[in-house]
Short mmCIF file of C-alpha atoms in Angstrom, two decimals:
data_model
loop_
_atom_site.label_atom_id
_atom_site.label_comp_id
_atom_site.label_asym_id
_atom_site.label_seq_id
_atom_site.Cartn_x
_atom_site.Cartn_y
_atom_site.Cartn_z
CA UNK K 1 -15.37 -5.84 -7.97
CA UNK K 2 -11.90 -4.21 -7.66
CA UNK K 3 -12.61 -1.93 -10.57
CA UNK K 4 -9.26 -3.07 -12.34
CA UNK K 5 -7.33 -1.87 -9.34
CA UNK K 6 -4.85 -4.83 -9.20
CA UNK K 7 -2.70 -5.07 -12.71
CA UNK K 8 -0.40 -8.36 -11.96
CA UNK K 9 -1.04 -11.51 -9.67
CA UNK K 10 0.02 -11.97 -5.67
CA UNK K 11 2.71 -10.72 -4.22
CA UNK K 12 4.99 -13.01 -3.73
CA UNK K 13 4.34 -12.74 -0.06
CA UNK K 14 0.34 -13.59 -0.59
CA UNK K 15 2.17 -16.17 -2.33
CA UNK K 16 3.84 -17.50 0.42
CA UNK K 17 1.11 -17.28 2.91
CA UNK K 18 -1.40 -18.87 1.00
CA UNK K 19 0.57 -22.02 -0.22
CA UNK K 20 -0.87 -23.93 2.90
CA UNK K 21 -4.60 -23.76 1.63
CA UNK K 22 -4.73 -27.14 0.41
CA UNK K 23 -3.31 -28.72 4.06
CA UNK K 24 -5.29 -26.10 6.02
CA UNK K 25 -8.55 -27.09 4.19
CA UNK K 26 -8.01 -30.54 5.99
CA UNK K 27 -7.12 -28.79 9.73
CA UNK K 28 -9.54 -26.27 9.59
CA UNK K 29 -11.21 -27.84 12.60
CA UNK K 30 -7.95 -28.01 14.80
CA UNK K 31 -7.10 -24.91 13.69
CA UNK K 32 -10.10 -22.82 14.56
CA UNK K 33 -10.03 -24.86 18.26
CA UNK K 34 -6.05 -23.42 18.38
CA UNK K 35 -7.06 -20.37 17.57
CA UNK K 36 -10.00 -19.94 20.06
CA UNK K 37 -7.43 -21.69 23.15
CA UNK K 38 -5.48 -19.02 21.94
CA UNK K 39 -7.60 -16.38 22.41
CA UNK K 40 -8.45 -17.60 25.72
CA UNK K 41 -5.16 -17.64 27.56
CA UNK K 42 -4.71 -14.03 25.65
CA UNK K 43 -7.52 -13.36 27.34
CA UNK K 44 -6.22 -14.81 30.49
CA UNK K 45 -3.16 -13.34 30.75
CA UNK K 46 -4.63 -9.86 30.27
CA UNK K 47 -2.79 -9.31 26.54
CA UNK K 48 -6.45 -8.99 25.51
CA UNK K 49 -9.89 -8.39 27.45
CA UNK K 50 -12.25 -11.82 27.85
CA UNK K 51 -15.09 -9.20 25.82
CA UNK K 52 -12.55 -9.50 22.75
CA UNK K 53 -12.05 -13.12 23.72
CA UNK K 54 -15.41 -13.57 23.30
CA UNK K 55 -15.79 -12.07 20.00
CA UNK K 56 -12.66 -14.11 18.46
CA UNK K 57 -14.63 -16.93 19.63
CA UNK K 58 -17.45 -16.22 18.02
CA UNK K 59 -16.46 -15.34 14.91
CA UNK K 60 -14.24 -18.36 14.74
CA UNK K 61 -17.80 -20.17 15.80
CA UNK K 62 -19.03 -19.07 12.51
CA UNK K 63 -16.14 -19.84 10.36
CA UNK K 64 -16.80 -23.29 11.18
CA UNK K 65 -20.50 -22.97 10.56
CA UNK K 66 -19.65 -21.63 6.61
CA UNK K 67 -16.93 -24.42 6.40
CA UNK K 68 -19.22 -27.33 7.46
CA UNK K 69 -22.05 -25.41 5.75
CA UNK K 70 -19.60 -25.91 2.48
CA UNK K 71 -19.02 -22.30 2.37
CA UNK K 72 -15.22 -22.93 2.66
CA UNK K 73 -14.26 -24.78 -0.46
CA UNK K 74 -12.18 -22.21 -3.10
CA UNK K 75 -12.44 -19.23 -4.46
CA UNK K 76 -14.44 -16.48 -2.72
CA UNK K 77 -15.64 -19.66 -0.09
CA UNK K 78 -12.26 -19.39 1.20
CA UNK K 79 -12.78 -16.51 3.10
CA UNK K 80 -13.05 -18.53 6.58
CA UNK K 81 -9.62 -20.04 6.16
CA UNK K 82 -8.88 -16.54 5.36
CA UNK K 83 -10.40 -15.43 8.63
CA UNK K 84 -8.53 -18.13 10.66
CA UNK K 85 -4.93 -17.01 9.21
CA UNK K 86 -5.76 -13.19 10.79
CA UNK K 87 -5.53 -14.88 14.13
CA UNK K 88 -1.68 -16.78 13.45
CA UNK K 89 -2.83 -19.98 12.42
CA UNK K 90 -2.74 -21.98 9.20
CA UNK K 91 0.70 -21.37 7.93
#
């Protein structure tokens, strides 16, 4: 897929950040509702607009669906835990 862009492993910093997978595959429920009551008071407090709110939400909404689906396992599954970590959580 990456055309043999990537010569070595992580970064140590991908390294770092993904170390949590194993805990986070237990929380990924309270993390996705922290990261949506997050978005919210963003939203509330006018850092972002309640239309981006929205869309957090729903994208988080479907994270969850592929996790409970069992699209959240390993490997190229983990891509919702992935998702969740853009938004500050899961570390």
């Amino acid at each position: 897929m990456w055309g043999g862009r990537f010569t070595s492993g992580p970064g140590a910093i991908m390294e770092e950040i993904n170390a949590s997978i194993d805990v986070d595959r237990h929380l990924y429920r309270q993390d996705i509702a922290a990261s949506k009551a997050h978005a919210e008071m963003l939203a509330k407090q006018g850092i972002i607009t309640a239309d981006d709110a929205n869309k957090i939400a729903h994208g988080l909404d479907t994270s969850l669906s592929e996790i409970e689906a069992g699209n959240g396992a390993g490997g190229d599954e983990q891509k919702p835990f992935f998702r969740c970590r853009a938004f500050g959580h899961g570390r």
